Short mmCIF file of C-alpha atoms in Angstrom, two decimals:
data_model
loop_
_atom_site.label_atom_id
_atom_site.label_comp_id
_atom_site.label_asym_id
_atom_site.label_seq_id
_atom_site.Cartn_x
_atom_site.Cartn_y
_atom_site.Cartn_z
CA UNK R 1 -128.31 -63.35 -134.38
CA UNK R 2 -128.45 -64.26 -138.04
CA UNK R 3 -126.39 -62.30 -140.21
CA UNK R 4 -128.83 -62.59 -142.85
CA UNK R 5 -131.17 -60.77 -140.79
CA UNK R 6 -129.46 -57.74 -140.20
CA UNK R 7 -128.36 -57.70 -143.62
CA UNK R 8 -132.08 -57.44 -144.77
CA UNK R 9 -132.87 -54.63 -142.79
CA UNK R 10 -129.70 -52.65 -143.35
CA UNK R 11 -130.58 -53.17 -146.73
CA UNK R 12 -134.13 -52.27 -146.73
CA UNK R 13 -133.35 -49.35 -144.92
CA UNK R 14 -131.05 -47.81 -147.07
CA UNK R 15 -133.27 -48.36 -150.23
CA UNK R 16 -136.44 -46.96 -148.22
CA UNK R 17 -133.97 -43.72 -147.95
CA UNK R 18 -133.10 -43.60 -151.76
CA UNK R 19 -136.71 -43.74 -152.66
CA UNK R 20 -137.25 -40.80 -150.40
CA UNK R 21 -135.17 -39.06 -151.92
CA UNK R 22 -135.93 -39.68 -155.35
CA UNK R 23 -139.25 -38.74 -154.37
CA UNK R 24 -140.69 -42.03 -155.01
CA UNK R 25 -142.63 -42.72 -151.30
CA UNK R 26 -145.61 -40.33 -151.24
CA UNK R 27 -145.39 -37.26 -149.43
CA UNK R 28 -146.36 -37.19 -146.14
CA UNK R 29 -147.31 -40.79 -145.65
CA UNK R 30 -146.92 -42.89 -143.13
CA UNK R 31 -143.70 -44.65 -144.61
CA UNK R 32 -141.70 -41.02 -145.20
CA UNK R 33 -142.83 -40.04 -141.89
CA UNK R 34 -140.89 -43.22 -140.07
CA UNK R 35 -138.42 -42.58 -142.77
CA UNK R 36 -137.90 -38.86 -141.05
CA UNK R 37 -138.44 -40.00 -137.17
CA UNK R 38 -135.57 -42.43 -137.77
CA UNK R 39 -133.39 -39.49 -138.71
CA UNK R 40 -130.86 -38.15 -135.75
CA UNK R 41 -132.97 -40.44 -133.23
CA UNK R 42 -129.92 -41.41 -131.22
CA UNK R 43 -129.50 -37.38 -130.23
CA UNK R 44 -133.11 -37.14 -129.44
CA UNK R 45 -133.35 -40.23 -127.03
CA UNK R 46 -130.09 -38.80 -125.37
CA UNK R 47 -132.08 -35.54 -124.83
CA UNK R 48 -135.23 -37.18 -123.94
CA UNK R 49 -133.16 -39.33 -121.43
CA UNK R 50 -131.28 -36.48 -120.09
CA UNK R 51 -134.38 -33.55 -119.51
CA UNK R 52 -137.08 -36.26 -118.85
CA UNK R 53 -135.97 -39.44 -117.33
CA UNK R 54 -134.66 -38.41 -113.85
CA UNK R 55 -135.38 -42.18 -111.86
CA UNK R 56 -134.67 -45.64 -113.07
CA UNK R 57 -136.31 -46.11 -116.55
CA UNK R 58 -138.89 -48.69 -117.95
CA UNK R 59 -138.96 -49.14 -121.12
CA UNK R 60 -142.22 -49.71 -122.76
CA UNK R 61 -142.53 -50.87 -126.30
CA UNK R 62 -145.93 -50.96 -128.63
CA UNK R 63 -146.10 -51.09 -132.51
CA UNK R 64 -148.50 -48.18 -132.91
CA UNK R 65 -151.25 -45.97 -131.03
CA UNK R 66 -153.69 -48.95 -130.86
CA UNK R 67 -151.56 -51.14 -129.42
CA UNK R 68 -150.63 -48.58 -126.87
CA UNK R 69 -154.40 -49.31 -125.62
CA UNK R 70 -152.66 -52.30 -123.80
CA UNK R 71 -150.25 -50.44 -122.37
CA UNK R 72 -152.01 -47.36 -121.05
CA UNK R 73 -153.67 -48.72 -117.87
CA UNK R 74 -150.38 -50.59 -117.36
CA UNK R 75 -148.32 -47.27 -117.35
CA UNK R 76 -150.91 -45.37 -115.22
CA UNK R 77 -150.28 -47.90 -112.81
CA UNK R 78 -146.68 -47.53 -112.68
CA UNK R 79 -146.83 -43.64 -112.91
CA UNK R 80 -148.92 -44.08 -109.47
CA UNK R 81 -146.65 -45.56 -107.70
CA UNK R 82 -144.00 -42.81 -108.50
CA UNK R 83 -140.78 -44.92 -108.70
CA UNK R 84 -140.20 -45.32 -112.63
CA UNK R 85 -139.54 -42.92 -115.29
CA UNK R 86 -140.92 -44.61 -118.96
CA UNK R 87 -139.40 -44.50 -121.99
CA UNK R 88 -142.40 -45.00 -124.66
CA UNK R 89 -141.17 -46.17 -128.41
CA UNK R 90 -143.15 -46.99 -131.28
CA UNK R 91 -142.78 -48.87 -134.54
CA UNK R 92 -145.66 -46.53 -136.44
CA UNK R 93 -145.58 -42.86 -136.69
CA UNK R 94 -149.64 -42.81 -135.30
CA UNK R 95 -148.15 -43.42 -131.80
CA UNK R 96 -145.35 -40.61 -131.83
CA UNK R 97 -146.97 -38.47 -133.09
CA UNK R 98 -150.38 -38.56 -131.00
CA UNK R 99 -147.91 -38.76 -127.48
CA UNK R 100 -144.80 -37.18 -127.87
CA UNK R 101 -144.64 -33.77 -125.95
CA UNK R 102 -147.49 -35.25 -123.75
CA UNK R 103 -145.65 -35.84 -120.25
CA UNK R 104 -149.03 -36.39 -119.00
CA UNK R 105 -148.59 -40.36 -120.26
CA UNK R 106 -145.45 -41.16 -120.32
CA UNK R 107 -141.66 -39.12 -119.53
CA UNK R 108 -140.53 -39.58 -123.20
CA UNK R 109 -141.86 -41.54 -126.60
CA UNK R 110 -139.66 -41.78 -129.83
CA UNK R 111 -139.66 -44.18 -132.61
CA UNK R 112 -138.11 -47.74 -132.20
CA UNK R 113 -134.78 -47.07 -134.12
CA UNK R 114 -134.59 -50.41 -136.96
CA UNK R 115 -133.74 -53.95 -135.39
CA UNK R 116 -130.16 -54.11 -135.74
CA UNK R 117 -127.52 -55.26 -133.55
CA UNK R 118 -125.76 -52.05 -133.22
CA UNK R 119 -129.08 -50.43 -132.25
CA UNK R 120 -130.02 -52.44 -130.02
CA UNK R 121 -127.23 -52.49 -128.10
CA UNK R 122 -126.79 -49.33 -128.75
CA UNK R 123 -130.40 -48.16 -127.34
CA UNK R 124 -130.71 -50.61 -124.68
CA UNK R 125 -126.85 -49.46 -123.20
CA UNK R 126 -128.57 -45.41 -123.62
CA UNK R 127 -131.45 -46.43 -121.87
CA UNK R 128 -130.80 -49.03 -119.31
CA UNK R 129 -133.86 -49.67 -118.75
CA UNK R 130 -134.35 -52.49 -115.53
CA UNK R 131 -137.43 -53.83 -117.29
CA UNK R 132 -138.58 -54.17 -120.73
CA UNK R 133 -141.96 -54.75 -121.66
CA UNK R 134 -143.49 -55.32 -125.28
CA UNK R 135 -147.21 -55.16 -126.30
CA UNK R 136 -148.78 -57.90 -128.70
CA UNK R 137 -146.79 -59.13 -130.87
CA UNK R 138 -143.32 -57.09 -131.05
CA UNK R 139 -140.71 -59.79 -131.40
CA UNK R 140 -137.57 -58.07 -132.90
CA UNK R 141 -134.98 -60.52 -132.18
CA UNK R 142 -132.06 -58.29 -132.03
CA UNK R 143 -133.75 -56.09 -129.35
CA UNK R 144 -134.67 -59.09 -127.54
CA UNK R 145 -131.35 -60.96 -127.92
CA UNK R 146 -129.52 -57.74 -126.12
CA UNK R 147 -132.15 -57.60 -123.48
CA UNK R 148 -131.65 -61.53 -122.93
CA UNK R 149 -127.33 -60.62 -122.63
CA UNK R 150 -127.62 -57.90 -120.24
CA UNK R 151 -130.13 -60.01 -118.38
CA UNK R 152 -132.73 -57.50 -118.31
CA UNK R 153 -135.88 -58.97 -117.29
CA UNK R 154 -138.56 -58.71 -120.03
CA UNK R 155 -142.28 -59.16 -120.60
CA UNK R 156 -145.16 -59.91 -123.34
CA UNK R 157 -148.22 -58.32 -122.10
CA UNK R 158 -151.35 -59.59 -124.41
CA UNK R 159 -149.96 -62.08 -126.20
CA UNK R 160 -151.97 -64.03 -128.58
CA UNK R 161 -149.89 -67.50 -130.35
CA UNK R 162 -151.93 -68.73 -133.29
CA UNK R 163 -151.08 -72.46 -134.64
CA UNK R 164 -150.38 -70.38 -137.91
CA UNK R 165 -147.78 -68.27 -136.19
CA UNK R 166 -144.43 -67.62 -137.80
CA UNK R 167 -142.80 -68.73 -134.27
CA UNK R 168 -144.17 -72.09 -134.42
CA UNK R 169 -143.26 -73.13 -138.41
CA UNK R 170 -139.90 -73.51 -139.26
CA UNK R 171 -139.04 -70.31 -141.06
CA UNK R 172 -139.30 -68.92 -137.72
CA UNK R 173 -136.39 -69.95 -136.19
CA UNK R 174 -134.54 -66.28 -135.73
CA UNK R 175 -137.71 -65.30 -133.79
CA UNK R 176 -138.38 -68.40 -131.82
CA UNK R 177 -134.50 -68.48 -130.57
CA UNK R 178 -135.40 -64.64 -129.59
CA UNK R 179 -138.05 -65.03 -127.32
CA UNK R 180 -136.06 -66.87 -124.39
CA UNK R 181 -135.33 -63.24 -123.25
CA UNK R 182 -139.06 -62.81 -121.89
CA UNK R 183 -138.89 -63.44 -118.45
CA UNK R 184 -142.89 -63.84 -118.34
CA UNK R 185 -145.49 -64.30 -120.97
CA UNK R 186 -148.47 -63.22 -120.30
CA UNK R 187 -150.93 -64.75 -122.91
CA UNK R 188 -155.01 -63.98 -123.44
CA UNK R 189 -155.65 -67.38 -123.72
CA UNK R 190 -155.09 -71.22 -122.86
CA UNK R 191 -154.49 -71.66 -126.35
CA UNK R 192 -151.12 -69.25 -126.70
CA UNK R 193 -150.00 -70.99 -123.70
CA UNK R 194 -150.21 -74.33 -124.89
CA UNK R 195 -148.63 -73.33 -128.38
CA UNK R 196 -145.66 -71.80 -126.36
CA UNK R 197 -145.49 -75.14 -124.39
CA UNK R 198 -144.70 -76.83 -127.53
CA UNK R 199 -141.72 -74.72 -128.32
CA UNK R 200 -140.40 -75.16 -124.97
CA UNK R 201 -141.66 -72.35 -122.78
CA UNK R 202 -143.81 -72.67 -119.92
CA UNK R 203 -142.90 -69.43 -118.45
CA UNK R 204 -146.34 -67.99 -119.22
CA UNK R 205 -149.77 -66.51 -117.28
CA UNK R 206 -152.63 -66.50 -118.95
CA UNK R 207 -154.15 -63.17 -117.92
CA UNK R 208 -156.76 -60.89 -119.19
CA UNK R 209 -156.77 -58.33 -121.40
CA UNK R 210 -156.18 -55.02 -120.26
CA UNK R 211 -157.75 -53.38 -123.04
CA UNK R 212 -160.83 -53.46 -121.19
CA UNK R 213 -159.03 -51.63 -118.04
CA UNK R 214 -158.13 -48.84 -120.56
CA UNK R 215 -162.08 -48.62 -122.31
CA UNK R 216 -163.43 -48.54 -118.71
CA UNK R 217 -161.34 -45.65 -117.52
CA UNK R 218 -161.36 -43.87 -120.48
CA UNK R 219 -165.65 -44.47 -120.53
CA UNK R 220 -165.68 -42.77 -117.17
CA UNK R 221 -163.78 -39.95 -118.43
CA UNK R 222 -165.14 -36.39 -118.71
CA UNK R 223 -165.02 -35.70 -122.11
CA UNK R 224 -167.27 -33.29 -124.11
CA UNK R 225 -167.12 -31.84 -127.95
CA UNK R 226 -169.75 -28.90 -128.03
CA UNK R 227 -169.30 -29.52 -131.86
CA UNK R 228 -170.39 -33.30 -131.63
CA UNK R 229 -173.31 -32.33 -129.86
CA UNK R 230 -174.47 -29.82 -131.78
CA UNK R 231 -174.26 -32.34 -134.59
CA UNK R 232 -175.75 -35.23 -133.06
CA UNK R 233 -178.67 -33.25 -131.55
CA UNK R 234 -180.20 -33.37 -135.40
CA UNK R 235 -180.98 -37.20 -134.85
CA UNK R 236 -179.10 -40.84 -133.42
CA UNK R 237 -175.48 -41.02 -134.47
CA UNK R 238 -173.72 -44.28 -136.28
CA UNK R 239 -170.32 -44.26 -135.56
CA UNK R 240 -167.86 -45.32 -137.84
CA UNK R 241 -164.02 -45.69 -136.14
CA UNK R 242 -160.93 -46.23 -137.24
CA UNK R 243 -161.63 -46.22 -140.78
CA UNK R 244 -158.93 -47.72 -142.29
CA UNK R 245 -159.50 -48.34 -145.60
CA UNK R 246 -161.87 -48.52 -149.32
CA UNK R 247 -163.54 -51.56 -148.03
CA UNK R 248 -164.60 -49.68 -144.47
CA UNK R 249 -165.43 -46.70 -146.92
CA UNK R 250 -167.95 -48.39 -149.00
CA UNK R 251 -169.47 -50.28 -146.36
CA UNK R 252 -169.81 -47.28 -144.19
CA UNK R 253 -170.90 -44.92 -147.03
CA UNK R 254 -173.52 -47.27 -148.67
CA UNK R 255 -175.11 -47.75 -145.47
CA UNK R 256 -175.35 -44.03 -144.58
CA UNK R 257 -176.53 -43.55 -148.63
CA UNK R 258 -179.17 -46.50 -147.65
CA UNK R 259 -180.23 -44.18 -144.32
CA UNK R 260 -180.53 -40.52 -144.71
CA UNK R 261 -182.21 -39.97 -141.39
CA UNK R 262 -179.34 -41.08 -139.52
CA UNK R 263 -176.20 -38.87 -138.76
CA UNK R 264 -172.67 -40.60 -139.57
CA UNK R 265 -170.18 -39.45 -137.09
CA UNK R 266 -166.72 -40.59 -139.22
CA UNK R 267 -163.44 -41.26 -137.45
CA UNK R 268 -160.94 -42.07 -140.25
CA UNK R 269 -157.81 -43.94 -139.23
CA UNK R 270 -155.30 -42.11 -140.36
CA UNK R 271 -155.32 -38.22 -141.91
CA UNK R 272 -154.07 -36.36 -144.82
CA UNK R 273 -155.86 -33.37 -147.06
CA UNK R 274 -156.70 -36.17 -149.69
CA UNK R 275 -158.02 -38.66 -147.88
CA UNK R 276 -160.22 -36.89 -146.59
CA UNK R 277 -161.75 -35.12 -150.05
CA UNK R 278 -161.73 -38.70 -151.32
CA UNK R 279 -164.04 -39.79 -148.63
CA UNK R 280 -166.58 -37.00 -148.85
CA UNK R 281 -167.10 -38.42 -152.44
CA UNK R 282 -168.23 -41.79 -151.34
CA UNK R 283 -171.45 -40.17 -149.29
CA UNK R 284 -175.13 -38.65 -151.48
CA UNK R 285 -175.26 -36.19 -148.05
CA UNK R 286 -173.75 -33.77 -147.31
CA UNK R 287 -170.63 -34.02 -145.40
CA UNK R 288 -167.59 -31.58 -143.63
CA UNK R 289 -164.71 -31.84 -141.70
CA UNK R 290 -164.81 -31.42 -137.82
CA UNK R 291 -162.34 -28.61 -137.70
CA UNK R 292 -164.52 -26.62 -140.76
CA UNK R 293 -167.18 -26.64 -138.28
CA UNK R 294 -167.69 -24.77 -134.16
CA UNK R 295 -170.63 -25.07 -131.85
CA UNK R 296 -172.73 -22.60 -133.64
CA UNK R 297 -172.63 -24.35 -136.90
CA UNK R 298 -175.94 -25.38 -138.39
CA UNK R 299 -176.16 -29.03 -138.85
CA UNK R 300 -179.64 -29.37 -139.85
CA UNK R 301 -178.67 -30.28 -143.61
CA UNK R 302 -175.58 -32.09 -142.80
CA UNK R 303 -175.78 -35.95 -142.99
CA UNK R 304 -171.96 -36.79 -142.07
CA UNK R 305 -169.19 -35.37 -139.67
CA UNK R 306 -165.49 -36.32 -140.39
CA UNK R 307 -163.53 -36.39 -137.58
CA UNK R 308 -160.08 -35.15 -139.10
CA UNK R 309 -157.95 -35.22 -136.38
CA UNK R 310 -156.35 -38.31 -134.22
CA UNK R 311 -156.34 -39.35 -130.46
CA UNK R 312 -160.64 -38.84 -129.64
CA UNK R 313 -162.49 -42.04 -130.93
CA UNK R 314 -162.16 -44.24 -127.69
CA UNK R 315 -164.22 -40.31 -126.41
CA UNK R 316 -166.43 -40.02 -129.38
CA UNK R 317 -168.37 -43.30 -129.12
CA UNK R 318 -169.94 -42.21 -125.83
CA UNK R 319 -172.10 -39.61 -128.59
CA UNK R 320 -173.17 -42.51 -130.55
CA UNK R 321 -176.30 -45.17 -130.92
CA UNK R 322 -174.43 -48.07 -133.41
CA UNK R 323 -170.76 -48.66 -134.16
CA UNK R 324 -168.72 -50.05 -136.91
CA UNK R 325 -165.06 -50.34 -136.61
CA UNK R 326 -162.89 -50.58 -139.36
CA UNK R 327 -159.16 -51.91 -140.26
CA UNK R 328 -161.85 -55.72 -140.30
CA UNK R 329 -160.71 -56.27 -143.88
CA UNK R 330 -156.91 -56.71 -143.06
CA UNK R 331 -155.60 -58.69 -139.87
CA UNK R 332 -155.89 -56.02 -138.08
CA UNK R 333 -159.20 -55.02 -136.69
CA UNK R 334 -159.14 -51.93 -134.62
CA UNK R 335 -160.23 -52.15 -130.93
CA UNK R 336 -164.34 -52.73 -130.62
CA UNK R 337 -163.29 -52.82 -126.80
CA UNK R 338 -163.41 -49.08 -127.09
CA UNK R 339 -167.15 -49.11 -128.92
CA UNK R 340 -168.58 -52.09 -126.20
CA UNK R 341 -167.70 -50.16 -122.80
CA UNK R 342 -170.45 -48.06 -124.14
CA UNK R 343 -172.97 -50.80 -124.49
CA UNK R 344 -173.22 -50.11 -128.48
CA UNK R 345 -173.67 -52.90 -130.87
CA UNK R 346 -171.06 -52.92 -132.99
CA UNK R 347 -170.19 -54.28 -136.75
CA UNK R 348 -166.93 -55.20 -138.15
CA UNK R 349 -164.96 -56.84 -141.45
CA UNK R 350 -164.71 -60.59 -141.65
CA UNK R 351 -160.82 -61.10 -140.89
CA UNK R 352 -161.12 -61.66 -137.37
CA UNK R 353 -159.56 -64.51 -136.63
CA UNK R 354 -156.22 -63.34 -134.97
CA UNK R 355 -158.51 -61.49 -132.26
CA UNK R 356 -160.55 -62.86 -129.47
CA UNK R 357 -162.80 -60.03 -127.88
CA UNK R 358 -164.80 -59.59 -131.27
CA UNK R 359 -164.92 -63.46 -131.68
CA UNK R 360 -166.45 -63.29 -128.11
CA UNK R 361 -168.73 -60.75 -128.99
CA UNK R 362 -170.32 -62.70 -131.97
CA UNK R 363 -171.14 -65.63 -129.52
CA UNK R 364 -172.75 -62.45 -127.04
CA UNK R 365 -174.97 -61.22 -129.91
CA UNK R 366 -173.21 -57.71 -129.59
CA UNK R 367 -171.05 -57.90 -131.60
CA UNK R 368 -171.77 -58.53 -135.77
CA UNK R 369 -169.25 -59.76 -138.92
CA UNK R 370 -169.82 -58.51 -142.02
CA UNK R 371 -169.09 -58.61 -145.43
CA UNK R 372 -170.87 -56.02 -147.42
CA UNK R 373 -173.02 -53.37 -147.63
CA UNK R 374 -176.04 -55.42 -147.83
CA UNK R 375 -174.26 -57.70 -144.39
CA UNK R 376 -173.92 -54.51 -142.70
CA UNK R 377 -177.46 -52.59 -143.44
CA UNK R 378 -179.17 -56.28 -142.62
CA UNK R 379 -177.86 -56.10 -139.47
CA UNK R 380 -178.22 -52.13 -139.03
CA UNK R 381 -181.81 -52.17 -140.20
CA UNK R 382 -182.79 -55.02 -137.51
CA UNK R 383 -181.44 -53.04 -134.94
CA UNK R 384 -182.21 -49.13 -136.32
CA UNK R 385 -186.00 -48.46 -134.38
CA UNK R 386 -185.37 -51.72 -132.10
CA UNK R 387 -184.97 -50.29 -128.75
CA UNK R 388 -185.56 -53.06 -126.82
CA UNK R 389 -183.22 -55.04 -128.20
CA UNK R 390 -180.60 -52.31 -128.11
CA UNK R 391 -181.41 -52.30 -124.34
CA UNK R 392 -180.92 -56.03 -124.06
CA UNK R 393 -177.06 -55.64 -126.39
CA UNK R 394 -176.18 -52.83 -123.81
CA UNK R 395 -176.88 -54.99 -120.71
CA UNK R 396 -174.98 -57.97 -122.34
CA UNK R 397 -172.29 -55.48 -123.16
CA UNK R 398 -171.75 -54.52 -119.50
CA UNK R 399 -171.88 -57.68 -118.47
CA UNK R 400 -169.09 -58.59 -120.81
CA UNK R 401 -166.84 -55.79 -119.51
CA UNK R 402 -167.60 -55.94 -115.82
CA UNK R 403 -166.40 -59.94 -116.27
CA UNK R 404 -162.98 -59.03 -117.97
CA UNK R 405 -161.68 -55.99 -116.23
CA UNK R 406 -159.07 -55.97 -113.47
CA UNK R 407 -155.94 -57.89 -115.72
CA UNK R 408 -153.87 -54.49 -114.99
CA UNK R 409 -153.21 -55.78 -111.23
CA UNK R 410 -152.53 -59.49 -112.14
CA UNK R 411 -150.12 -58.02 -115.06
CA UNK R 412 -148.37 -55.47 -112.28
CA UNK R 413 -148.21 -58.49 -109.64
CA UNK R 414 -146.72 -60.60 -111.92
CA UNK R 415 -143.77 -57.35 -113.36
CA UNK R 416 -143.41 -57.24 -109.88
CA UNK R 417 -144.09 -53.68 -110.09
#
């Protein structure tokens, strides 16, 4: 492994610490909080290992709670079958935070410690896990080189190789030598496969997505919020998840400016006290804060409902007429898999071309890209009193999902699991 490389992140490391301490990252963000969970981590995976893990571990790696939408049907599965304990780490605080404590999921979740060598050898010999799996796009080349030495057999579950991926160019060298520790890539299209050909690898299934597993399950899931409810019985809710930043803000609050009939059910990505005062400033009506509110609250004057707590939205679309889902401005759009196995029509930011599902959608007519404000009420208005076209977008949207479930058991067959 290049020397360079571990170098960097030693480096960065260290200087992420000295800003924390000179009180330079912001308190409470995402950055200090990974800063924190990196902290002692060694002591808490013994622990974890020790109280939790009693039978031969799995280890299951995802960068952050959306990702983790891959892995949850995948992990049900293997709970089933009774045989595994799995040990659940995560790049981003979103995913520790929202699972650890809950052995429900998984036996134990704690942050990835940074891609060294000594960590990885040093988590993979605490572990020994007798698989590996990693969700996406997680190639950290020291983790994967260790894996590769102890001749652990590893998987990609929902890969997705781009032409324009750093693997393929030649500045990607340190990842590309990495990746002949997967034992099986499992792609979400012919396209991945054949860009993984051309680096030498044909050890790779193209299999479905099992995202849509996940949205199914969780759609036929009894779920209720009295407080929802109570809000949406005032008129048709537009949802608005994963929120993610000013772009998704001033789409989302110009339309509901545009439409004061309609009730805006808002599911920011992330939370902190300031985030959310900022946001109630972008919106003419009147808006609170889920937890300011109970079942007996009136609602009759109130136009919007901030969600301000984490782990509900794949629940709360099931209360809802439209979607938009946000993070659409970055390269990384947040899961409309979640807002479809509800048969809504949903809207999302124009940076979509590392994903497939909302590219797919487009081409289904239920799914829309947008721009703006004026992209997103254009398409809102033609659908806002349309029922029968809403009718026609839900039974395109079942369709879609009824063809695309069912990857879990291909992906198990294949883990030999």
């Amino acid at each position: 492994m290049s020397t360079l490389y571990n170098i960097f992140w030693q480096i960065l490391f260290t200087g992420l610490k000295f800003l924390n301490c000179c009180c330079l990252i912001g308190k409470g963000s995402k950055l200090q909080r990974f800063i924190y969970g990196q902290k002692d981590i060694f002591k808490r995976i013994e622990l974890a290992l020790e109280e939790q893990c009693k039978k031969p571990v799995i280890w299951i790696h995802a960068s952050s709670l959306g990702e983790f939408g891959v892995a949850r049907p995948i992990v049900k599965s293997i709970r089933e079958k009774g045989d595994y304990s799995i040990f659940l780490t995560f790049f981003s605080p979103t995913g520790v935070e929202a699972l650890e404590g809950n052995r429900s999921v998984v036996d134990a979740v704690e942050y990835l410690p940074i891609d060294t060598r000594q960590n990885a050898r040093k988590l993979i010999n605490t572990i020994k896990p007798v698989k590996a799996i990693f969700i996406i796009s997680e190639f950290w080349p020291n983790y994967l080189e260790e894996l590769r030495r102890q001749n652990i057999k590893t998987y990609l579950i929902s890969g997705l190789i781009k032409p324009n991926s750093a693997i393929l160019k030649w500045y990607g060298g340190i990842i590309r030598n990495s990746l002949s520790a997967f034992t099986r890539f499992m792609v979400l299209n012919e396209e991945s496969k054949q860009n993984l050909a051309t680096i030498g690898f044909t050890n790779v299934s193209v299999v479905g997505d099992p995202l849509f597993d996940n949205a199914a399950v969780v759609a036929k899931t009894p779920y209720r919020s009295k407080i929802v409810e109570a809000f949406a019985s005032h008129g048709d809710v537009f949802i608005a998840g994963s929120i993610s930043d000013k772009n998704d803000l001033a789409l989302i609050s110009g339309l509901a400016n545009m439409h004061c009939d309609v009730r805006f059910l808002v599911v920011p990505h992330e939370i902190n006290e300031e985030r959310l005062n900022n946001m109630k400033n972008y919106f003419e009506g009147k808006a609170v804060c889920y937890h300011k509110c109970n079942e007996n609250t009136d609602f009759s004057d109130i136009q919007i409902l901030i969600v301000d707590f984490v782990g509900a939205l794949a629940y709360l679309y099931r209360y809802a007429k439209w979607a938009y889902v946000g993070g659409g401005f970055t390269p990384y759009l947040h899961s409309v898999i979640e807002a479809t196995v509800y048969g809504l029509p949903v809207a999302f930011g124009p940076k979509i071309h590392r994903k497939i599902t909302p590219q797919q959608m487009i081409k289904l007519g239920i799914g829309c890209k947008v721009a703006n404000t004026d992209d997103l009420n254009k398409w809102f208005s033609s659908l806002k009193d349309n029922q029968a076209e809403l009718e026609a977008i839900k039974e395109k949207a079942d369709a879609y999902i009824r063809q695309n479930i069912g990857a879990t058991d291909e992906i198990m067959s294949l883990m030999e699991i």
